Amino acid sequence: MRTRDSAPGTALLVTQTACVTCATLARMTRRLAEVAKKVGVSEATVSRVLNGKPGVSEATRQSVLTALDVLGYERPTQLRGERARLVGLVLPELQNPIFPAFAEVIGGALAQLGLTPVLCTQTKGGVSEADYVELLLQQQVSGVVFAGGLYAQADAPHDHYRRLADRKVPVVLVNAAIEHLGFPGVSCDDAVAVEQAWRHLASLGHERIGLLLGPGDHVPSARKLAAAHALAGGLPDSRVARAIFSIEGGHAAASRLIDQGVTGIICASDPLALGAVRAARRKGLDVPGQISVVGYDDSAFMNCTEPPLTTVRQPIEAMGRAAVELLNAQIGGTAVPAEELLFEPELVVRGSTGQAPRD
């Protein structure tokens, strides 16, 4: 509204200012509502955090600030000096259901601590693990959790892990790293897993048991092979097959084992086991009537396959939470020994294993 003494154009200026103020208030109100919903607190609590008011716990305060970052809102000027507590979660793929399962557990545990997981998934021909590490370093992440990465392959490049160590970035490795990297880790006990599967097949009368493993430099596969050698008193090379971790790789490698006369196949992953079931069927053999197959992981939907897959279950929940606890301790300045925590697996017997066929 223009007063009688206002100069021409003043009314327009006042109206524009009022509209800008209304728009700003609307954005602020929407921001408060979205952040409050994300964190599960009241809008008044979010407002107290943004205005630096007392009466809010540190955990809630960090959760609100993290929600701002996740939703893409700028922090208030007085809070911009506090970086988001980002943690990289680096996975080799998402096709194998075991990795989304680990991501869900680890991501949830990080969020409970006010840490924001940044999921980094490699794709064929896309961003490499080393590239992701460089990006995470640029973001000054608080730490990194790797699950199923190049650290488990003895012949793979490892310079990017050394960069993390040199920068003193907290790191935790999930499942069987090569020894010289010097990071703490959590692993499922591969030797126990093979022992459980082997004794199960032996109890069903299987004498010609074969192993379907990952590449030769893959540390978890090497551990499984060593355990099988100990159980069998030596295992002929003809009863060991290697493949890339996929259904197709399992199909091709299992075909070779079946041609060698094995009746029971212990696999290093569930996708490999599904490939082994396919290989048996393509040869006109019944599973489990003529060929028994044991997987590893007990990833999602393995009880829905035909037949339901007997497999060795990794304790994903316990392993994921232990990994986050180790990482958070390092972030808090606590020295953590570069040791590996071994977790006990569990054999889950379903329909893909049965009595050995009579000759």
Coordinates of C-alpha atoms in Angstrom, one line a residue:
M1 CA 0.0 0.0 0.0
R2 CA 1.3 3.4 -0.9
T3 CA 1.0 6.5 1.3
R4 CA 0.0 9.8 0.0
D5 CA 3.5 11.1 0.2
S6 CA 5.1 8.1 -1.4
A7 CA 7.2 8.5 -4.5
P8 CA 6.0 6.7 -7.6
G9 CA 7.1 3.0 -7.6
T10 CA 7.2 2.7 -3.8
A11 CA 4.0 0.6 -3.7
L12 CA 5.5 -1.9 -6.1
L13 CA 8.7 -2.0 -4.0
V14 CA 6.7 -2.7 -0.8
T15 CA 4.5 -5.3 -2.5
Q16 CA 7.5 -7.1 -3.9
T17 CA 9.3 -7.1 -0.5
A18 CA 6.2 -8.5 1.1
C19 CA 6.0 -11.3 -1.5
V20 CA 9.6 -12.2 -1.1
T21 CA 9.1 -12.4 2.7
C22 CA 6.1 -14.6 2.3
A23 CA 8.0 -16.9 0.0
T24 CA 10.9 -17.2 2.4
L25 CA 8.6 -18.0 5.3
A26 CA 6.9 -20.7 3.2
R27 CA 10.2 -22.2 2.3
M28 CA 11.3 -22.1 6.0
T29 CA 8.1 -23.7 7.1
R30 CA 8.4 -26.5 4.5
R31 CA 12.0 -27.1 5.5
L32 CA 11.1 -27.4 9.1
A33 CA 8.3 -29.9 8.3
E34 CA 10.4 -32.0 6.0
V35 CA 13.3 -32.2 8.4
A36 CA 11.1 -32.9 11.4
K37 CA 9.4 -35.8 9.5
K38 CA 12.8 -37.2 8.4
V39 CA 14.1 -37.3 11.9
G40 CA 10.9 -38.1 13.7
V41 CA 10.8 -35.0 16.0
S42 CA 8.7 -31.9 16.3
E43 CA 9.2 -28.8 14.1
A44 CA 9.9 -26.9 17.4
T45 CA 12.8 -29.2 18.1
V46 CA 14.2 -28.7 14.6
S47 CA 13.8 -24.9 15.0
R48 CA 15.8 -25.0 18.3
V49 CA 18.6 -26.9 16.6
L50 CA 18.7 -24.4 13.7
N51 CA 18.7 -21.4 16.0
G52 CA 21.3 -22.9 18.4
K53 CA 18.9 -23.1 21.3
P54 CA 19.5 -25.4 24.3
G55 CA 17.2 -28.3 25.4
V56 CA 18.1 -30.7 22.6
S57 CA 20.2 -33.8 23.0
E58 CA 23.4 -34.1 21.0
A59 CA 22.2 -37.2 19.2
T60 CA 19.0 -35.4 18.1
R61 CA 21.0 -32.3 17.1
Q62 CA 23.3 -34.4 14.9
S63 CA 20.3 -36.2 13.4
V64 CA 18.7 -32.9 12.5
L65 CA 21.9 -31.6 10.9
T66 CA 22.4 -34.8 9.0
A67 CA 18.8 -34.6 7.7
L68 CA 19.5 -31.1 6.4
D69 CA 22.4 -32.5 4.4
V70 CA 20.4 -35.5 3.1
L71 CA 17.5 -33.3 2.0
G72 CA 19.8 -30.8 0.3
Y73 CA 19.2 -27.8 2.5
E74 CA 22.0 -25.4 3.5
R75 CA 22.9 -25.3 7.1
P76 CA 22.5 -22.0 9.0
T77 CA 25.5 -19.8 8.8
Q78 CA 26.6 -20.5 12.4
L79 CA 26.5 -24.2 11.8
R80 CA 28.3 -24.4 8.5
G81 CA 31.7 -25.0 10.1
E82 CA 30.4 -28.4 11.3
R83 CA 30.8 -30.8 8.4
A84 CA 28.3 -33.5 7.8
R85 CA 29.4 -36.8 9.3
L86 CA 29.6 -38.7 6.1
V87 CA 30.7 -42.4 5.9
G88 CA 31.4 -44.1 2.6
L89 CA 29.8 -47.6 2.1
V90 CA 31.6 -49.2 -0.8
L91 CA 30.1 -52.3 -2.4
P92 CA 31.2 -54.2 -5.6
E93 CA 27.6 -54.7 -6.9
L94 CA 23.9 -54.9 -6.0
Q95 CA 22.9 -57.8 -8.1
N96 CA 24.0 -60.3 -5.5
P97 CA 21.4 -59.9 -2.7
I98 CA 24.0 -60.3 0.0
F99 CA 25.3 -56.8 -0.6
P100 CA 22.0 -54.9 -0.4
A101 CA 21.4 -56.8 2.8
F102 CA 24.7 -55.6 4.3
A103 CA 24.0 -52.1 3.0
E104 CA 20.6 -52.1 4.9
V105 CA 22.1 -53.2 8.2
I106 CA 25.2 -51.0 8.0
G107 CA 23.4 -48.0 6.7
G108 CA 20.7 -48.3 9.5
A109 CA 23.4 -48.6 12.2
L110 CA 25.3 -45.6 10.9
A111 CA 22.1 -43.5 10.8
Q112 CA 21.4 -44.4 14.4
L113 CA 24.7 -42.8 15.3
G114 CA 24.0 -39.6 13.4
L115 CA 26.3 -40.7 10.6
T116 CA 25.2 -40.4 6.9
P117 CA 26.0 -43.4 4.7
V118 CA 27.1 -42.6 1.2
L119 CA 26.5 -45.7 -0.9
C120 CA 29.2 -46.3 -3.6
T121 CA 28.4 -49.2 -5.9
Q122 CA 30.6 -50.2 -8.8
T123 CA 29.2 -50.9 -12.2
K124 CA 30.8 -52.6 -15.1
G125 CA 32.8 -50.0 -17.0
G126 CA 31.8 -47.3 -14.6
V127 CA 33.4 -45.7 -11.5
S128 CA 36.1 -47.9 -10.0
E129 CA 36.7 -48.6 -6.3
A130 CA 39.8 -46.3 -6.4
D131 CA 37.7 -43.5 -8.0
Y132 CA 35.2 -43.8 -5.3
V133 CA 37.9 -43.5 -2.7
E134 CA 39.2 -40.4 -4.3
L135 CA 35.7 -38.9 -4.3
L136 CA 35.2 -39.8 -0.7
L137 CA 38.5 -38.2 0.3
Q138 CA 37.5 -35.0 -1.5
Q139 CA 34.3 -35.0 0.7
Q140 CA 36.5 -35.4 3.8
V141 CA 34.4 -38.4 5.0
S142 CA 34.6 -39.5 8.6
G143 CA 35.2 -43.1 7.6
V144 CA 34.7 -45.9 5.0
V145 CA 33.2 -49.4 5.3
F146 CA 34.1 -51.8 2.4
A147 CA 32.1 -55.0 1.8
G148 CA 33.3 -57.4 -0.8
G149 CA 36.0 -55.2 -2.4
L150 CA 39.4 -55.5 -4.0
Y151 CA 41.0 -55.9 -0.5
A152 CA 39.9 -59.6 -0.7
Q153 CA 41.8 -60.2 -3.9
A154 CA 45.6 -60.7 -3.4
D155 CA 46.5 -59.7 -7.0
A156 CA 44.3 -56.6 -7.3
P157 CA 45.6 -53.0 -7.0
H158 CA 45.5 -51.8 -3.4
D159 CA 47.1 -48.3 -3.6
H160 CA 43.8 -46.6 -2.8
Y161 CA 43.6 -48.4 0.6
R162 CA 47.1 -47.1 1.4
R163 CA 45.9 -43.5 0.6
L164 CA 43.2 -44.0 3.2
A165 CA 45.7 -45.3 5.7
D166 CA 48.1 -42.4 5.0
R167 CA 45.3 -39.9 5.5
K168 CA 44.4 -41.7 8.8
V169 CA 40.8 -42.2 7.6
P170 CA 38.9 -44.8 9.8
V171 CA 38.3 -47.9 7.7
V172 CA 36.6 -51.3 8.4
L173 CA 36.7 -54.2 6.0
V174 CA 33.9 -56.8 5.8
N175 CA 35.0 -60.4 5.0
A176 CA 38.5 -61.6 4.6
A177 CA 41.1 -59.0 3.6
I178 CA 44.7 -59.7 2.6
E179 CA 46.9 -59.4 5.6
H180 CA 49.2 -56.4 5.0
L181 CA 46.5 -53.7 4.7
G182 CA 46.4 -53.2 8.4
F183 CA 42.7 -52.3 8.8
P184 CA 40.3 -53.9 11.3
G185 CA 37.7 -56.2 9.9
V186 CA 34.7 -58.5 10.5
S187 CA 34.4 -61.8 8.7
C188 CA 32.2 -64.9 8.6
D189 CA 34.4 -67.9 9.4
D190 CA 35.0 -69.6 6.0
A191 CA 36.6 -72.7 7.6
V192 CA 33.5 -73.3 9.8
A193 CA 31.2 -72.7 6.8
V194 CA 32.9 -75.3 4.7
E195 CA 33.0 -77.7 7.6
Q196 CA 29.3 -77.4 8.2
A197 CA 28.5 -77.9 4.5
W198 CA 31.0 -80.8 4.1
R199 CA 29.7 -82.7 7.2
H200 CA 26.1 -82.2 6.1
L201 CA 26.8 -83.8 2.7
A202 CA 28.9 -86.5 4.2
S203 CA 26.1 -87.4 6.6
L204 CA 23.9 -87.9 3.5
G205 CA 26.3 -90.4 2.1
H206 CA 28.2 -88.2 -0.4
E207 CA 31.8 -89.2 -0.9
R208 CA 32.6 -87.3 -4.1
I209 CA 32.2 -83.7 -2.9
G210 CA 33.4 -80.8 -5.0
L211 CA 34.0 -77.1 -4.4
L212 CA 32.8 -74.2 -6.5
L213 CA 34.9 -71.2 -5.6
G214 CA 35.8 -67.7 -6.7
P215 CA 39.0 -66.6 -8.4
G216 CA 42.4 -68.0 -7.3
D217 CA 43.5 -64.8 -5.5
H218 CA 40.2 -64.5 -3.7
V219 CA 41.0 -64.7 0.1
P220 CA 37.6 -66.1 1.3
S221 CA 37.8 -68.8 -1.4
A222 CA 41.3 -69.7 -0.5
R223 CA 40.2 -70.2 3.2
K224 CA 37.4 -72.4 2.1
L225 CA 39.7 -74.5 0.0
A226 CA 42.2 -74.9 2.8
A227 CA 39.4 -76.1 5.1
A228 CA 38.2 -78.6 2.5
H229 CA 41.7 -80.0 2.1
A230 CA 41.9 -80.5 5.9
L231 CA 38.6 -82.2 6.0
A232 CA 39.2 -84.5 3.0
G233 CA 42.9 -85.2 3.7
G234 CA 43.6 -83.5 0.4
L235 CA 41.3 -82.7 -2.4
P236 CA 42.1 -83.5 -6.1
D237 CA 42.2 -80.5 -8.5
S238 CA 39.5 -82.2 -10.5
R239 CA 37.0 -81.6 -7.7
V240 CA 37.7 -77.8 -7.4
A241 CA 36.3 -75.4 -9.9
R242 CA 36.6 -71.6 -10.0
A243 CA 34.3 -69.0 -11.5
I244 CA 33.3 -65.3 -11.4
F245 CA 30.6 -64.7 -8.8
S246 CA 27.5 -65.0 -11.0
I247 CA 24.8 -67.6 -11.9
E248 CA 26.4 -67.9 -15.4
G249 CA 29.8 -68.5 -13.9
G250 CA 28.4 -71.1 -11.5
H251 CA 26.7 -72.9 -14.4
A252 CA 29.8 -73.2 -16.4
A253 CA 32.1 -74.3 -13.5
A254 CA 29.6 -76.7 -12.0
S255 CA 29.2 -78.4 -15.4
R256 CA 32.9 -79.3 -15.2
L257 CA 32.5 -80.7 -11.7
I258 CA 29.5 -82.8 -12.6
D259 CA 31.5 -84.2 -15.6
Q260 CA 34.1 -85.3 -13.0
G261 CA 31.5 -87.3 -11.2
V262 CA 30.8 -85.2 -8.1
T263 CA 27.5 -85.8 -6.4
G264 CA 27.6 -82.9 -3.9
I265 CA 28.8 -79.3 -4.6
I266 CA 29.7 -76.7 -2.0
C267 CA 29.6 -73.2 -3.4
A268 CA 31.2 -70.0 -2.3
S269 CA 28.0 -67.9 -2.9
D270 CA 24.3 -68.4 -3.5
P271 CA 24.4 -67.2 -7.1
L272 CA 27.1 -69.8 -7.8
A273 CA 24.8 -72.4 -6.2
L274 CA 21.9 -71.3 -8.4
G275 CA 24.2 -71.7 -11.4
A276 CA 25.1 -75.2 -10.2
V277 CA 21.4 -76.2 -9.9
R278 CA 20.9 -74.9 -13.5
A279 CA 23.9 -76.9 -14.7
A280 CA 22.6 -80.1 -13.2
R281 CA 19.2 -79.6 -14.8
R282 CA 20.6 -78.8 -18.2
K283 CA 22.4 -82.2 -18.0
G284 CA 19.1 -83.9 -17.2
L285 CA 20.0 -84.5 -13.5
D286 CA 17.6 -84.1 -10.6
V287 CA 18.4 -81.8 -7.7
P288 CA 18.7 -83.2 -5.0
G289 CA 18.0 -86.7 -6.3
Q290 CA 21.3 -87.0 -8.2
I291 CA 23.2 -83.8 -7.4
S292 CA 23.1 -82.0 -4.1
V293 CA 24.1 -78.3 -3.9
V294 CA 25.0 -76.1 -0.9
G295 CA 25.2 -72.3 -1.2
Y296 CA 26.8 -69.7 0.9
D297 CA 25.3 -66.4 2.4
D298 CA 21.5 -67.3 2.7
S299 CA 20.7 -64.1 0.8
A300 CA 17.2 -63.0 0.1
F301 CA 14.7 -65.4 -1.5
M302 CA 16.9 -68.5 -1.3
N303 CA 13.9 -70.2 0.4
C304 CA 11.8 -69.4 -2.7
T305 CA 13.9 -71.1 -5.3
E306 CA 13.1 -74.5 -6.8
P307 CA 14.2 -76.4 -4.9
P308 CA 14.7 -74.1 -1.9
L309 CA 18.5 -73.7 -1.5
T310 CA 20.4 -75.4 1.3
T311 CA 23.0 -72.8 2.3
V312 CA 25.3 -71.5 5.0
R313 CA 24.0 -68.3 6.5
Q314 CA 26.2 -65.4 7.2
P315 CA 25.2 -63.5 10.4
I316 CA 24.7 -60.3 8.5
E317 CA 23.0 -58.3 11.3
A318 CA 25.7 -59.1 13.8
M319 CA 28.6 -58.5 11.4
G320 CA 27.2 -55.2 10.1
R321 CA 26.6 -53.8 13.5
A322 CA 30.1 -54.9 14.6
A323 CA 31.6 -53.2 11.6
V324 CA 29.8 -49.9 12.5
E325 CA 30.9 -50.1 16.1
L326 CA 34.6 -50.6 15.0
L327 CA 34.3 -47.6 12.7
N328 CA 32.6 -45.4 15.2
A329 CA 35.2 -46.1 17.8
Q330 CA 37.9 -45.0 15.4
I331 CA 36.0 -41.9 14.5
G332 CA 35.8 -41.1 18.2
G333 CA 39.5 -41.3 18.5
T334 CA 39.8 -44.8 20.1
A335 CA 42.6 -47.0 18.8
V336 CA 41.3 -50.2 17.3
P337 CA 43.6 -53.1 16.7
A338 CA 44.0 -54.2 13.1
E339 CA 42.4 -57.5 13.8
E340 CA 39.7 -59.6 12.2
L341 CA 36.6 -60.6 14.2
L342 CA 35.3 -64.0 13.1
F343 CA 31.6 -64.7 13.2
E344 CA 30.1 -68.2 13.3
P345 CA 27.9 -69.1 10.3
E346 CA 24.8 -71.3 10.4
L347 CA 23.9 -74.2 8.1
V348 CA 20.3 -73.8 6.8
V349 CA 19.0 -77.1 5.4
R350 CA 16.4 -76.9 2.7
G351 CA 15.5 -78.9 -0.4
S352 CA 18.6 -78.7 -2.6
T353 CA 20.5 -81.5 -0.7
G354 CA 19.5 -85.1 -0.3
Q355 CA 20.8 -88.6 0.0
A356 CA 23.7 -89.5 -2.3
P357 CA 22.6 -91.5 -5.3
R358 CA 23.3 -95.2 -5.4
D359 CA 25.9 -96.2 -8.0

